């Protein structure tokens, strides 16, 4: 069998969920009578009914074969698992023993449940058939029908780091571990081939244990020697795999391809004049020996090829980044609602997560804004106003979001970073009047520009405006305007709409009304904190971008159900813990 595992094929015949068993429903009513609140799982079944239909997941399962568990129920179990932060074993036990879960799923009291590995198989099939977003899509569709989420209004988005489910390795450890991982994969898949081709005792002495479990040499010279040894061993191993006499299917092993990529990214291999092969370790200088590849392409682990090193301000991590979007509105006291048994103010709907986007750690926030808007449009949940921090916007996005999606970005734009603007003295770019029709710019001293040159800078169309050296040289305000060696002032302008939008945004964000309105964005920090505390969002449970994103989507669905449960039970929205000292301070202030 070449060491390959046979996949167990299961079939699904979509069926509606059974109604809650009467004896379980009676037990729930008896245990949670009076003021005691029913569990979340019970509330979800009562309020939302059959949330995830089997037919929505049927494409991930065969029509023939051994009958499997309901995929809709498995999706619901996965959401409840995230809400209670359970392992697969604990979730499988809860299906067997937890009355609230049996009520939500419509299971008999004596239902034996399933083996915990079924959940792993379910996740793998969902990812394989690209149904990662399905659970959140179905939940939001139901909530949209109930009027709990709608298009328009206000939404806010922020991102946070996610640490990959692998150990952090430096370049030396990565090279050695890639060789070791490849050896392990080959030994498992083709042990007879390894015994015939390699010196097993010699390779075993060098690669028996994980590279990061023993102390590396202290001196840089010995580290460099060890790095070259890893490189030579890696190229030797690949040469054996790609030899004509070796089985061709060995080249298809993922560990072999990962080793090849790690070697290409970290080493150079040339042939000297005497015919001798020379292997060198790549330096950090990109102009010397090609340098290292950009961070977005550089592997950081042989066990998760999607993880990347990311940096944000003073934070440096290996893994991913997740962007969370949610509805938001300033709370307003109104009359209590009477529908759905809710005991909370009708206008104070819960803030619900509308989208989750997961990327590797190198992707910038601004790059993700348009994909986020596209995902919201697909769900028919585009907001009128989108609250963001300064990492997302640009002149192009401010104009493009309004034109393409009808969304006004409420976000602080980066201020003019020119020397004059930062020093608050002299003439900043915003002090120059632009006549777009005549293609002329007038400086604060009344002088006209001499040239208007359209160009492309960093892939963005711009216009470079230049004043003549004669005019600037004799100007009494020259010291306030420019210190360029050319003796004249140049200004780089975005296209008209972008320039005017940028200047207007910079002026608005200085007003108190704008700052008061923008304070609404701060609430998304609490959402990230809740996601971290409840679902462990900042640490990936699984390897690979697809499974990590799946985990984030089900975490978002779980948080929405938690918030709905609080809303159904009349708890205040955005409730956070208040210390006794803070309460004392508030009472004294009152």
Coordinates of C-alpha atoms in Angstrom, one line a residue:
X1 CA 0.0 0.0 0.0
X2 CA 3.1 2.3 -0.1
X3 CA 2.3 3.4 3.4
X4 CA -0.8 5.3 2.4
X5 CA -3.9 5.2 4.5
X6 CA -7.2 4.1 2.9
X7 CA -10.0 6.7 3.4
X8 CA -13.2 5.5 4.8
X9 CA -16.0 6.5 2.5
X10 CA -19.2 7.5 4.2
X11 CA -22.5 8.4 2.6
X12 CA -25.1 11.0 3.6
X13 CA -28.8 10.9 2.9
X14 CA -30.0 14.4 4.0
X15 CA -32.7 14.1 6.6
X16 CA -34.4 16.7 8.8
X17 CA -33.2 16.8 12.4
X18 CA -35.5 14.9 14.9
X19 CA -37.6 16.9 17.3
X20 CA -36.3 16.9 20.9
X21 CA -37.2 13.7 22.7
X22 CA -40.2 14.4 25.1
X23 CA -38.5 12.8 28.1
X24 CA -35.4 14.9 27.6
X25 CA -37.5 18.0 27.1
X26 CA -39.4 17.3 30.3
X27 CA -36.1 16.8 32.2
X28 CA -34.8 20.1 30.8
X29 CA -37.9 21.9 31.9
X30 CA -37.8 20.4 35.3
X31 CA -34.1 21.2 35.9
X32 CA -34.3 24.8 34.5
X33 CA -37.6 25.9 35.9
X34 CA -38.1 29.3 37.5
X35 CA -35.4 31.9 37.2
X36 CA -32.7 29.4 36.2
X37 CA -31.6 30.1 32.6
X38 CA -31.6 27.2 30.2
X39 CA -28.3 26.2 28.6
X40 CA -27.1 27.8 25.4
X41 CA -27.7 24.6 23.3
X42 CA -31.3 24.5 24.4
X43 CA -31.8 28.2 23.6
X44 CA -30.3 27.7 20.1
X45 CA -32.6 24.8 19.3
X46 CA -35.7 26.6 20.6
X47 CA -34.9 30.0 18.9
X48 CA -33.3 28.9 15.7
X49 CA -34.5 25.4 15.1
X50 CA -32.5 23.2 12.6
X51 CA -29.7 25.6 12.1
X52 CA -27.5 23.5 9.8
X53 CA -29.3 21.4 7.3
X54 CA -27.6 18.2 6.1
X55 CA -28.2 19.1 2.4
X56 CA -25.8 22.1 2.8
X57 CA -22.9 19.8 3.5
X58 CA -23.9 16.8 1.4
X59 CA -21.4 17.7 -1.4
X60 CA -18.6 16.8 1.0
X61 CA -19.8 13.2 1.4
X62 CA -20.6 10.4 -1.0
X63 CA -24.0 9.2 -2.1
X64 CA -23.0 5.5 -1.6
X65 CA -21.1 3.7 1.1
X66 CA -21.3 3.3 4.8
X67 CA -23.9 5.6 6.3
X68 CA -22.3 8.4 8.4
X69 CA -23.3 10.8 11.0
X70 CA -25.4 13.8 10.0
X71 CA -23.0 16.5 8.8
X72 CA -25.4 19.2 9.9
X73 CA -25.3 17.8 13.5
X74 CA -21.6 17.6 13.3
X75 CA -21.4 21.3 12.3
X76 CA -23.6 22.1 15.3
X77 CA -21.5 20.0 17.6
X78 CA -18.4 21.8 16.3
X79 CA -19.9 25.2 17.1
X80 CA -20.9 24.1 20.6
X81 CA -17.4 22.6 21.0
X82 CA -15.9 26.0 20.3
X83 CA -18.4 27.8 22.6
X84 CA -17.3 25.6 25.5
X85 CA -13.7 25.2 24.4
X86 CA -13.7 21.4 24.3
X87 CA -11.4 18.9 22.8
X88 CA -12.7 16.4 20.3
X89 CA -12.8 13.7 23.0
X90 CA -14.7 16.0 25.3
X91 CA -17.2 17.0 22.6
X92 CA -17.8 13.4 21.8
X93 CA -18.5 12.7 25.4
X94 CA -20.8 15.7 25.7
X95 CA -22.9 14.2 22.8
X96 CA -23.3 11.0 24.9
X97 CA -23.8 12.6 28.3
X98 CA -25.0 16.2 28.1
X99 CA -28.8 16.5 28.1
X100 CA -28.7 20.0 26.6
X101 CA -26.7 18.8 23.6
X102 CA -29.1 15.8 23.1
X103 CA -32.0 18.2 23.2
X104 CA -30.4 20.5 20.6
X105 CA -29.6 17.6 18.3
X106 CA -32.9 15.7 18.9
X107 CA -31.0 12.5 20.0
X108 CA -32.5 9.7 22.1
X109 CA -31.4 9.4 25.7
X110 CA -29.7 6.1 24.9
X111 CA -27.9 7.3 21.8
X112 CA -24.3 6.1 21.9
X113 CA -22.8 9.0 20.0
X114 CA -19.7 8.5 17.9
X115 CA -15.9 8.1 18.1
X116 CA -14.1 11.4 18.6
X117 CA -12.2 10.9 15.3
X118 CA -15.4 11.6 13.4
X119 CA -15.0 15.3 14.2
X120 CA -11.5 15.3 12.7
X121 CA -12.8 13.5 9.6
X122 CA -15.7 16.0 9.3
X123 CA -13.3 19.0 9.4
X124 CA -11.0 17.4 6.8
X125 CA -13.9 16.9 4.4
X126 CA -15.3 20.4 4.9
X127 CA -11.9 21.9 4.1
X128 CA -11.3 19.6 1.2
X129 CA -14.6 20.6 -0.4
X130 CA -14.2 24.3 0.5
X131 CA -17.1 24.6 2.8
X132 CA -15.3 26.4 5.5
X133 CA -17.7 29.4 5.4
X134 CA -20.8 27.4 5.3
X135 CA -21.6 27.4 9.0
X136 CA -21.3 31.1 9.3
X137 CA -23.2 31.7 6.1
X138 CA -26.2 29.6 7.3
X139 CA -26.2 31.2 10.7
X140 CA -26.2 34.7 9.3
X141 CA -28.9 33.8 6.7
X142 CA -31.2 32.8 9.6
X143 CA -30.3 35.9 11.6
X144 CA -30.9 38.1 8.6
X145 CA -34.4 36.6 8.1
X146 CA -35.1 37.3 11.8
X147 CA -33.9 40.9 11.3
X148 CA -31.0 40.6 13.8
X149 CA -28.5 41.4 11.1
X150 CA -29.2 43.6 8.0
X151 CA -27.3 45.4 5.3
X152 CA -26.5 49.0 6.0
X153 CA -25.8 50.5 9.4
X154 CA -22.4 50.4 11.0
X155 CA -19.7 47.7 11.2
X156 CA -16.2 47.6 12.5
X157 CA -13.2 45.4 11.7
X158 CA -9.8 44.7 13.3
X159 CA -7.1 42.1 13.0
X160 CA -5.0 40.2 15.5
X161 CA -2.1 37.7 15.4
X162 CA -2.5 33.9 15.5
X163 CA 0.3 31.7 16.5
X164 CA 0.8 28.6 14.4
X165 CA 0.5 25.1 16.0
X166 CA 4.2 24.4 15.4
X167 CA 7.4 25.2 17.2
X168 CA 9.4 28.3 16.3
X169 CA 12.6 27.4 14.4
X170 CA 15.5 29.6 13.4
X171 CA 17.1 29.1 10.0
X172 CA 19.6 26.6 11.2
X173 CA 16.9 24.5 13.0
X174 CA 14.6 24.7 10.0
X175 CA 17.2 23.2 7.7
X176 CA 18.0 20.3 10.0
X177 CA 14.4 19.6 10.9
X178 CA 13.4 19.6 7.2
X179 CA 16.0 16.9 6.5
X180 CA 14.8 14.9 9.6
X181 CA 11.2 15.2 8.6
X182 CA 11.9 14.0 5.1
X183 CA 13.9 11.1 6.5
X184 CA 11.0 10.2 8.8
X185 CA 8.5 10.3 5.9
X186 CA 10.7 8.2 3.7
X187 CA 11.3 5.6 6.4
X188 CA 7.6 5.3 7.0
X189 CA 6.6 5.1 3.3
X190 CA 9.5 3.1 1.9
X191 CA 11.6 1.5 4.7
X192 CA 13.2 -1.1 2.3
X193 CA 14.3 1.6 -0.1
X194 CA 15.9 3.7 2.8
X195 CA 17.8 0.6 4.0
X196 CA 19.2 -0.1 0.5
X197 CA 20.2 3.5 -0.4
X198 CA 21.2 5.2 2.9
X199 CA 23.6 4.5 5.7
X200 CA 20.8 4.1 8.2
X201 CA 23.0 4.0 11.4
X202 CA 25.0 7.1 10.3
X203 CA 21.8 9.1 9.4
X204 CA 20.1 7.9 12.6
X205 CA 22.8 9.3 14.8
X206 CA 22.5 12.8 13.2
X207 CA 18.7 12.9 12.9
X208 CA 17.3 10.6 15.6
X209 CA 15.8 13.4 17.7
X210 CA 14.1 16.7 16.8
X211 CA 16.7 19.3 16.0
X212 CA 15.3 21.8 18.5
X213 CA 15.5 19.4 21.4
X214 CA 19.3 19.6 21.8
X215 CA 21.6 22.5 22.4
X216 CA 23.1 24.0 19.3
X217 CA 26.8 25.0 19.2
X218 CA 27.6 28.3 20.8
X219 CA 30.2 29.6 18.4
X220 CA 29.2 31.1 15.1
X221 CA 31.8 29.1 13.2
X222 CA 30.4 25.7 14.4
X223 CA 26.9 26.9 13.6
X224 CA 28.0 27.7 10.1
X225 CA 29.6 24.3 9.8
X226 CA 26.4 22.6 11.0
X227 CA 24.3 24.6 8.6
X228 CA 26.5 23.4 5.7
X229 CA 26.2 19.8 6.9
X230 CA 22.4 20.0 6.9
X231 CA 22.5 21.5 3.4
X232 CA 24.8 18.7 2.1
X233 CA 22.7 16.0 3.7
X234 CA 19.6 17.5 2.3
X235 CA 20.9 17.7 -1.3
X236 CA 22.3 14.1 -0.9
X237 CA 18.9 12.9 0.2
X238 CA 17.1 14.6 -2.7
X239 CA 19.6 13.2 -5.2
X240 CA 18.8 9.7 -3.9
X241 CA 15.0 10.3 -4.2
X242 CA 15.3 11.7 -7.7
X243 CA 17.7 9.0 -8.9
X244 CA 16.4 7.1 -12.0
X245 CA 16.4 3.8 -10.0
X246 CA 14.2 5.2 -7.2
X247 CA 10.4 4.8 -7.2
X248 CA 8.9 7.9 -8.8
X249 CA 6.1 8.1 -6.2
X250 CA 8.6 9.0 -3.5
X251 CA 8.9 12.4 -5.1
X252 CA 5.2 13.0 -4.5
X253 CA 5.6 12.8 -0.7
X254 CA 4.9 16.3 0.8
X255 CA 8.0 16.1 3.0
X256 CA 10.3 15.7 -0.1
X257 CA 8.9 18.8 -1.7
X258 CA 9.1 20.7 1.5
X259 CA 12.8 19.8 1.9
X260 CA 13.5 20.9 -1.7
X261 CA 11.9 24.3 -1.1
X262 CA 13.7 24.8 2.2
X263 CA 17.1 24.0 0.5
X264 CA 16.3 26.4 -2.4
X265 CA 15.3 29.2 -0.1
X266 CA 18.3 28.8 2.3
X267 CA 21.2 27.5 0.2
X268 CA 22.9 28.0 -3.2
X269 CA 24.6 25.2 -5.1
X270 CA 27.1 25.9 -7.8
X271 CA 29.9 24.0 -9.6
X272 CA 33.4 25.4 -9.4
X273 CA 35.9 25.4 -12.3
X274 CA 37.5 22.2 -11.1
X275 CA 34.1 20.5 -11.3
X276 CA 33.6 20.5 -7.6
X277 CA 30.1 21.2 -6.2
X278 CA 30.0 24.2 -3.8
X279 CA 27.1 24.6 -1.4
X280 CA 26.8 27.9 0.4
X281 CA 24.2 29.3 2.8
X282 CA 22.3 32.2 1.6
X283 CA 23.0 35.6 3.2
X284 CA 20.5 38.2 4.3
X285 CA 21.7 40.6 1.6
X286 CA 19.3 40.2 -1.4
X287 CA 22.0 41.5 -3.7
X288 CA 24.5 38.8 -2.7
X289 CA 23.9 35.3 -3.9
X290 CA 20.2 36.1 -4.5
X291 CA 19.6 36.6 -0.8
X292 CA 16.6 35.1 1.1
X293 CA 13.2 35.1 -0.5
X294 CA 10.6 37.6 0.7
X295 CA 8.8 36.8 3.9
X296 CA 5.5 35.9 2.2
X297 CA 7.2 33.0 0.5
X298 CA 9.7 31.8 3.1
X299 CA 8.8 28.6 4.9
X300 CA 9.1 28.7 8.6
X301 CA 8.3 25.1 9.5
X302 CA 8.4 21.7 7.6
X303 CA 5.1 20.8 9.3
X304 CA 3.0 23.9 8.4
X305 CA 3.9 25.3 5.0
X306 CA 1.3 28.1 5.3
X307 CA 2.7 29.7 8.5
X308 CA 4.9 32.8 8.1
X309 CA 6.8 35.1 10.3
X310 CA 4.9 38.4 10.9
X311 CA 5.7 41.6 12.6
X312 CA 3.5 44.4 13.8
X313 CA 5.0 47.2 15.8
X314 CA 7.0 45.5 18.6
X315 CA 5.3 42.1 18.1
X316 CA 7.0 39.2 16.1
X317 CA 5.3 35.9 15.7
X318 CA 5.1 32.8 13.5
X319 CA 1.7 32.0 12.1
X320 CA -1.3 33.8 10.7
X321 CA -3.5 36.9 11.0
X322 CA -7.3 36.9 11.5
X323 CA -9.6 39.8 10.6
X324 CA -13.0 40.0 12.4
X325 CA -15.9 42.2 11.3
X326 CA -19.0 42.8 13.4
X327 CA -22.1 45.0 13.5
X328 CA -22.0 47.9 15.9
X329 CA -24.3 50.6 17.1
X330 CA -24.4 53.0 20.0
X331 CA -26.7 51.7 22.7
X332 CA -30.0 53.5 23.0
X333 CA -32.6 52.8 25.8
X334 CA -36.0 51.8 24.4
X335 CA -39.1 49.9 25.3
X336 CA -38.6 46.2 26.0
X337 CA -39.2 43.8 23.2
X338 CA -41.9 41.2 23.5
X339 CA -41.0 38.9 20.6
X340 CA -39.1 35.6 21.0
X341 CA -39.4 35.8 24.7
X342 CA -36.6 38.4 24.9
X343 CA -36.4 40.5 28.0
X344 CA -33.9 43.1 26.6
X345 CA -34.4 46.5 24.9
X346 CA -35.7 46.0 21.3
X347 CA -33.3 48.5 19.7
X348 CA -30.2 47.1 21.4
X349 CA -29.6 44.1 19.2
X350 CA -26.5 42.2 19.9
X351 CA -23.3 43.0 18.0
X352 CA -22.8 40.0 15.8
X353 CA -19.8 38.9 13.8
X354 CA -20.5 39.1 10.0
X355 CA -17.2 38.0 8.5
X356 CA -13.9 36.3 9.4
X357 CA -10.8 36.4 7.1
X358 CA -7.6 34.5 7.8
X359 CA -4.3 35.1 6.1
X360 CA -0.7 34.3 6.7
X361 CA 1.1 36.7 9.0
X362 CA 2.7 38.8 6.2
X363 CA -0.5 40.0 4.5
X364 CA -1.1 43.7 5.3
X365 CA -4.4 44.9 6.7
X366 CA -5.0 47.3 3.7
X367 CA -4.7 44.3 1.3
X368 CA -7.6 42.6 3.0
X369 CA -10.1 45.4 3.0
X370 CA -11.5 44.8 -0.5
X371 CA -11.8 41.0 0.1
X372 CA -13.7 41.7 3.3
X373 CA -16.1 44.0 1.5
X374 CA -16.6 41.3 -1.2
X375 CA -17.4 38.7 1.4
X376 CA -19.9 41.0 3.1
X377 CA -21.6 41.8 -0.3
X378 CA -21.9 38.1 -1.0
X379 CA -23.8 37.7 2.3
X380 CA -25.9 40.9 1.5
X381 CA -24.5 42.5 4.7
X382 CA -22.6 45.5 3.4
X383 CA -22.6 48.3 5.9
X384 CA -23.0 52.0 5.2
X385 CA -20.2 53.0 7.4
X386 CA -17.1 50.8 8.2
X387 CA -15.0 51.7 11.3
X388 CA -11.3 50.8 10.9
X389 CA -7.9 51.6 12.5
X390 CA -5.2 53.4 10.5
X391 CA -3.7 50.1 9.2
X392 CA -6.5 49.6 6.7
X393 CA -7.1 52.8 4.7
X394 CA -5.4 54.4 1.8
X395 CA -6.5 57.2 -0.6
X396 CA -7.3 54.5 -3.2
X397 CA -9.4 52.5 -0.7
X398 CA -11.3 55.5 0.7
X399 CA -12.5 56.4 -2.8
X400 CA -12.8 52.8 -4.1
X401 CA -14.9 51.6 -1.1
X402 CA -17.4 54.4 -1.7
X403 CA -17.6 53.9 -5.5
X404 CA -17.6 50.1 -5.6
X405 CA -19.4 49.2 -2.4
X406 CA -21.2 52.3 -1.2
X407 CA -19.2 52.2 2.0
X408 CA -17.9 55.2 3.8
X409 CA -14.7 54.4 5.7
X410 CA -14.6 55.9 9.2
X411 CA -10.9 55.7 9.9
X412 CA -8.0 57.9 10.7
X413 CA -5.7 58.3 7.7
X414 CA -2.0 58.7 8.1
X415 CA -1.0 62.4 8.4
X416 CA 1.3 64.2 6.0
X417 CA 4.8 62.8 6.8
X418 CA 6.7 65.6 5.1
X419 CA 9.3 67.5 7.1
X420 CA 7.2 70.6 7.1
X421 CA 4.0 68.9 8.3
X422 CA 5.7 67.0 11.1
X423 CA 7.5 70.1 12.3
X424 CA 4.2 72.2 12.1
X425 CA 6.2 75.0 10.4
X426 CA 6.7 75.8 6.8
X427 CA 4.5 74.8 3.8
X428 CA 3.1 71.3 3.9
X429 CA 1.6 69.7 0.7
X430 CA -1.9 70.4 1.9
X431 CA -1.1 74.2 1.9
X432 CA -0.7 74.1 -1.9
X433 CA -3.8 74.9 -4.0
X434 CA -4.4 72.6 -6.9
X435 CA -6.2 73.6 -10.1
X436 CA -7.0 70.3 -11.7
X437 CA -8.5 71.8 -14.9
X438 CA -5.5 74.0 -15.7
X439 CA -3.1 71.3 -14.3
X440 CA -1.4 74.0 -12.2
X441 CA -0.5 74.2 -8.5
X442 CA -0.2 77.5 -6.6
X443 CA 2.1 77.6 -3.6
X444 CA 1.2 79.6 -0.4
X445 CA 3.5 82.4 -1.7
X446 CA 1.4 82.7 -4.9
X447 CA 3.9 81.2 -7.3
X448 CA 2.7 78.8 -10.1
X449 CA 4.2 75.4 -10.8
X450 CA 6.2 74.9 -13.9
X451 CA 5.5 71.2 -14.8
X452 CA 2.7 68.6 -14.4
X453 CA 4.0 65.1 -15.0
X454 CA 1.7 62.0 -14.7
X455 CA 3.6 58.9 -13.6
X456 CA 3.2 55.6 -11.7
X457 CA 4.8 55.2 -8.2
X458 CA 4.7 51.8 -6.5
X459 CA 2.0 50.7 -8.9
X460 CA -0.3 53.7 -8.1
X461 CA -1.0 56.5 -10.7
X462 CA 0.3 59.8 -9.4
X463 CA 1.3 63.3 -10.7
X464 CA 4.6 64.9 -9.9
X465 CA 4.3 68.7 -9.8
X466 CA 7.5 70.7 -9.9
X467 CA 8.2 74.4 -9.4
X468 CA 11.0 76.1 -11.4
X469 CA 14.4 76.6 -9.9
X470 CA 14.3 80.2 -10.8
X471 CA 11.1 80.9 -8.9
X472 CA 12.1 78.9 -5.8
X473 CA 15.6 80.2 -5.8
X474 CA 14.6 83.8 -5.3
X475 CA 11.6 83.1 -3.1
X476 CA 12.0 84.6 0.5
X477 CA 10.0 81.6 1.9
X478 CA 12.3 79.0 0.4
X479 CA 13.7 77.9 3.8
X480 CA 10.1 77.2 4.9
X481 CA 9.3 75.3 1.8
X482 CA 12.2 73.1 0.7
X483 CA 15.7 72.0 1.6
X484 CA 16.2 69.9 -1.6
X485 CA 19.6 70.1 -3.2
X486 CA 17.9 70.9 -6.5
X487 CA 16.7 74.1 -5.0
X488 CA 13.1 73.7 -6.0
X489 CA 9.9 72.2 -4.5
X490 CA 8.2 69.0 -5.8
X491 CA 4.9 67.6 -4.8
X492 CA 3.5 64.1 -5.5
X493 CA -0.3 64.1 -5.9
X494 CA -2.8 61.2 -6.1
X495 CA -5.6 61.5 -8.7
X496 CA -8.0 64.3 -8.0
X497 CA -10.7 62.3 -6.2
X498 CA -8.1 60.6 -4.0
X499 CA -6.3 63.8 -3.1
X500 CA -9.5 65.6 -2.2
X501 CA -10.7 62.6 -0.2
X502 CA -7.4 62.4 1.7
X503 CA -7.3 66.1 2.5
X504 CA -11.0 66.0 3.6
X505 CA -10.4 63.0 5.8
X506 CA -7.4 64.6 7.5
X507 CA -9.4 67.7 8.2
X508 CA -12.4 65.8 9.6
X509 CA -10.4 63.6 11.9
X510 CA -9.2 66.7 13.8
X511 CA -12.8 67.6 14.9
X512 CA -14.3 66.5 18.2
X513 CA -17.5 65.2 16.5
X514 CA -15.5 62.8 14.4
X515 CA -13.4 61.6 17.3
X516 CA -16.5 61.0 19.4
X517 CA -18.1 59.0 16.5
X518 CA -14.9 57.1 15.9
X519 CA -14.8 55.9 19.5
X520 CA -17.3 53.3 18.4
X521 CA -14.5 51.3 16.7
X522 CA -12.9 50.5 20.1
X523 CA -15.5 47.9 20.8
X524 CA -14.0 45.5 18.4
X525 CA -11.0 45.1 20.7
X526 CA -13.5 43.6 23.2
X527 CA -14.6 41.1 20.6
X528 CA -11.0 40.0 20.0
X529 CA -10.6 39.7 23.7
X530 CA -13.7 37.6 24.0
X531 CA -12.6 35.4 21.1
X532 CA -9.3 34.9 22.7
X533 CA -10.7 34.0 26.1
X534 CA -13.5 31.8 25.0
X535 CA -12.2 30.0 21.9
X536 CA -8.4 30.5 22.1
X537 CA -8.4 32.3 18.8
X538 CA -4.8 33.5 19.0
X539 CA -3.4 30.0 19.0
X540 CA -4.1 27.8 16.0
X541 CA -5.4 24.3 16.9
X542 CA -4.6 22.9 13.5
X543 CA -1.9 23.1 10.9
X544 CA -2.5 24.8 7.6
X545 CA -4.3 28.0 6.6
X546 CA -7.5 26.3 5.5
X547 CA -8.0 24.4 8.7
X548 CA -7.0 27.4 10.8
X549 CA -9.6 29.5 8.9
X550 CA -12.2 26.8 9.5
X551 CA -11.5 27.0 13.2
X552 CA -11.9 30.8 13.1
X553 CA -15.2 30.5 11.2
X554 CA -16.7 28.1 13.8
X555 CA -15.3 30.3 16.6
X556 CA -17.2 33.3 15.1
X557 CA -20.4 31.2 14.9
X558 CA -19.9 30.2 18.5
X559 CA -19.4 33.8 19.7
X560 CA -22.6 34.8 17.8
X561 CA -24.6 32.1 19.6
X562 CA -23.1 33.2 23.0
X563 CA -24.1 36.8 22.4
X564 CA -27.6 35.8 21.2
X565 CA -28.0 33.6 24.3
X566 CA -27.1 36.6 26.5
X567 CA -29.6 38.8 24.5
X568 CA -32.4 36.2 24.7
X569 CA -31.9 36.1 28.5
X570 CA -31.9 39.9 28.8
X571 CA -28.3 40.4 29.8
X572 CA -26.8 43.9 29.1
X573 CA -24.8 44.1 25.9
X574 CA -21.0 44.5 25.9
X575 CA -20.9 43.6 29.6
X576 CA -17.4 43.4 30.9
X577 CA -15.9 42.7 34.3
X578 CA -15.7 45.7 36.6
X579 CA -13.3 45.6 39.5
X580 CA -14.4 46.6 43.0
X581 CA -12.0 49.6 42.8
X582 CA -13.5 50.8 39.6
X583 CA -17.0 50.5 41.1
X584 CA -15.9 52.5 44.0
X585 CA -14.4 55.2 41.7
X586 CA -17.7 55.4 39.8
X587 CA -19.7 55.7 43.0
X588 CA -17.5 58.5 44.3
X589 CA -17.7 60.3 40.9
X590 CA -21.5 60.1 41.1

